[in-house]
Amino acid sequence: MKDAKKNSIVTLTPAAIARIEDVLKTETGVLGIRLKFAGKTATEYKTQLALVRKEDETAPCKEDTVVPAGSFHVYIDAESLPFLKGVTLNFVQEGHQSGFRVENPNKPNIQDPMVYKLQKFFDEAINPSIASHGGFIELLEIRGDTLYVHMGGGCQGCAQSQLTLRQGVEKMVFEAFPNIRQIIDTTDHAAGKNPYYQKH
C-alpha cells in the first residue's frame, strides 16, 4: 500500500471523523472507509463512500493509497486517485437531514460542446432512471456517429444491462441526437464483481 501524508490526498473534517468513528463502534472487522470514483456528470466527479472490511470486495490491496484519519484509515484505489486527489469529506446536519458531503476541486474538462450536451442529457434524462438500481452510465467519447459509454455501479455485470442499453438508452439518445447512430458499451461485464474497461 502507498502511504500518504494526512491531508495531502484527502481531508476529513472533525465532524466527518467523529461520525465515522461513531459508526465504527458498532461494526466489527472494519479497517476504515473507501472513497471511490463513481462516474461523472457534465460539471463534477461523483464519489462513492463505503466501509472497508478485511475479507470482502472492499478489502485493502497493495495499489491503494492509504491516508490515516483519527482511529481509522481512508483507502483510495489507484484508478480513483486522479479524480479524487484533494477532496474534502465533511459530515453536515441541516435541519432534520444529515449526511456526508464530498467537496472535490477536480472538475471534468469537457471542451467539445457536443460531448457536454450529451453528458448533460445522460445526467438529467438517463442516469436518474437507473440510479435506483445503483447504476450509472458514463460518457467516454464520441467518434463520428458512434458514442462510447461505460456502465458502472449496479450496471456492471448485470444481465439486464444490455437490454437497458438497447431498448431504453439507445432510443432516448437517438431521438434527442439524430447524429448519433451507434452506442458501444466498453464495460467488461464478464469480469465479475470487479469489472473494468479498456479504452481502445
XYZ file of C-alpha atoms in Angstrom:
200
model
C 0.000 0.000 0.000
C 1.138 3.529 -0.696
C 1.028 5.756 2.379
C 0.147 9.420 2.033
C 0.575 12.274 4.453
C -2.588 13.339 6.155
C -4.486 15.926 4.107
C -2.179 15.616 1.063
C -4.706 13.393 -0.702
C -7.939 13.735 1.245
C -9.055 15.978 4.096
C -11.619 14.874 6.656
C -13.284 17.494 8.808
C -13.582 16.875 12.574
C -17.314 16.288 12.065
C -16.645 13.602 9.441
C -14.045 11.857 11.606
C -16.350 11.881 14.632
C -19.264 10.467 12.643
C -17.186 7.691 11.087
C -15.709 6.751 14.464
C -19.250 6.526 15.862
C -20.201 4.146 13.050
C -17.093 2.014 13.569
C -18.003 1.476 17.221
C -20.997 -0.569 16.088
C -19.137 -2.515 13.374
C -16.653 -5.387 13.597
C -13.780 -6.157 11.239
C -13.809 -2.663 9.742
C -10.468 -1.004 8.952
C -11.766 2.328 7.727
C -13.550 3.810 4.732
C -13.020 3.670 0.995
C -13.533 6.613 -1.328
C -14.113 5.556 -4.914
C -14.654 7.408 -8.174
C -18.248 6.699 -9.206
C -18.626 8.360 -12.580
C -19.018 11.940 -13.676
C -21.590 14.481 -14.678
C -21.022 17.397 -17.015
C -19.814 19.506 -14.096
C -18.420 17.207 -11.395
C -16.935 13.855 -10.443
C -19.054 11.637 -8.210
C -17.698 9.807 -5.172
C -18.817 6.579 -3.524
C -18.225 6.018 0.197
C -18.013 2.511 1.700
C -16.709 0.759 4.797
C -13.500 -1.249 4.313
C -13.591 -4.767 5.744
C -10.783 -7.276 5.955
C -12.343 -10.019 3.877
C -14.674 -8.748 1.185
C -14.519 -6.797 -2.086
C -13.663 -3.582 -0.206
C -10.553 -5.137 1.408
C -7.293 -3.174 1.059
C -4.918 -4.025 -1.775
C -1.313 -3.077 -2.445
C -2.276 -0.477 -5.060
C -4.372 1.520 -2.580
C -3.290 4.908 -1.315
C -3.843 4.952 2.458
C -4.456 8.111 4.477
C -4.615 7.987 8.310
C -7.589 9.801 9.823
C -8.355 9.630 13.527
C -8.505 5.996 14.643
C -9.047 4.628 11.134
C -7.709 4.876 7.571
C -9.063 6.167 4.290
C -8.403 3.948 1.252
C -8.418 5.135 -2.359
C -7.773 2.756 -5.254
C -5.299 3.648 -7.983
C -7.941 4.227 -10.667
C -9.929 6.611 -8.457
C -6.974 8.632 -7.172
C -6.568 11.031 -10.145
C -10.222 12.041 -9.834
C -10.321 12.338 -6.031
C -6.960 13.851 -5.098
C -7.531 16.853 -2.868
C -11.129 16.085 -1.859
C -12.605 17.151 1.474
C -15.061 14.868 3.265
C -17.455 16.576 5.648
C -20.473 15.475 7.684
C -23.233 18.057 7.699
C -26.529 18.415 9.520
C -29.169 20.661 8.008
C -32.447 20.668 9.893
C -33.700 17.093 10.158
C -31.329 15.855 7.452
C -27.708 14.814 7.796
C -25.105 13.102 5.670
C -21.613 13.090 4.240
C -20.661 15.708 1.686
C -17.655 15.494 -0.621
C -16.069 18.669 -1.954
C -13.906 17.866 -4.951
C -11.661 20.539 -6.509
C -11.252 18.403 -9.632
C -13.761 19.031 -12.417
C -14.335 17.398 -15.805
C -12.725 19.436 -18.565
C -15.164 18.957 -21.412
C -14.023 21.012 -24.403
C -16.350 19.613 -27.061
C -19.813 21.282 -26.912
C -21.421 18.116 -28.297
C -19.858 15.956 -25.597
C -21.055 18.436 -22.972
C -24.628 18.362 -24.304
C -24.654 14.572 -24.364
C -23.223 14.306 -20.855
C -25.898 16.720 -19.593
C -28.517 14.575 -21.313
C -27.214 11.471 -19.530
C -27.138 13.361 -16.219
C -30.709 14.602 -16.483
C -32.610 12.058 -18.586
C -30.875 8.695 -18.289
C -28.878 8.234 -15.090
C -31.698 9.221 -12.696
C -33.795 6.340 -14.059
C -31.102 3.714 -13.400
C -29.800 5.199 -10.152
C -32.434 3.244 -8.201
C -30.509 0.096 -9.147
C -27.214 1.629 -8.056
C -26.011 2.053 -11.611
C -24.853 4.831 -13.896
C -23.741 5.253 -17.493
C -20.698 7.397 -18.162
C -19.987 9.056 -21.496
C -16.413 8.360 -22.622
C -16.111 9.872 -26.085
C -17.681 10.418 -29.481
C -16.106 9.149 -32.702
C -18.067 10.193 -35.749
C -21.631 8.931 -35.249
C -20.615 6.473 -32.508
C -20.939 7.102 -28.779
C -18.718 5.124 -26.382
C -20.008 4.600 -22.841
C -19.053 2.845 -19.623
C -21.729 1.247 -17.440
C -20.810 1.405 -13.767
C -22.154 0.656 -10.305
C -25.060 -1.785 -10.347
C -24.941 -1.917 -14.156
C -21.562 -3.677 -14.163
C -22.014 -7.399 -14.622
C -25.806 -7.043 -14.654
C -27.582 -9.412 -17.040
C -30.151 -6.732 -17.843
C -27.590 -4.061 -18.708
C -27.591 -4.732 -22.448
C -31.385 -4.786 -22.501
C -31.396 -1.433 -20.728
C -28.887 -0.055 -23.214
C -30.570 -1.347 -26.360
C -34.240 -0.814 -25.542
C -34.046 2.227 -23.316
C -30.907 4.292 -23.643
C -30.403 3.953 -27.396
C -33.961 5.006 -28.167
C -33.711 8.122 -25.991
C -30.296 9.145 -27.328
C -31.113 8.532 -30.990
C -34.307 10.596 -30.710
C -32.575 13.504 -28.953
C -29.366 13.372 -31.017
C -30.082 12.139 -34.587
C -26.389 12.437 -35.489
C -25.595 9.583 -33.066
C -26.344 6.241 -34.725
C -24.476 3.748 -32.569
C -23.689 3.290 -28.864
C -20.874 0.972 -27.812
C -20.613 -0.280 -24.233
C -16.925 -0.675 -23.319
C -17.589 -2.279 -19.920
C -16.197 -5.751 -19.252
C -19.364 -7.262 -17.752
C -17.826 -10.742 -17.614
C -15.186 -9.735 -15.077
C -17.422 -10.435 -12.103
C -17.539 -8.153 -9.086
C -14.619 -6.038 -10.213
C -15.091 -5.435 -13.932
C -13.036 -2.927 -15.815
C -12.975 -1.371 -19.212
C -10.204 -0.640 -21.647
C -10.415 2.366 -23.913
C -9.108 1.474 -27.384
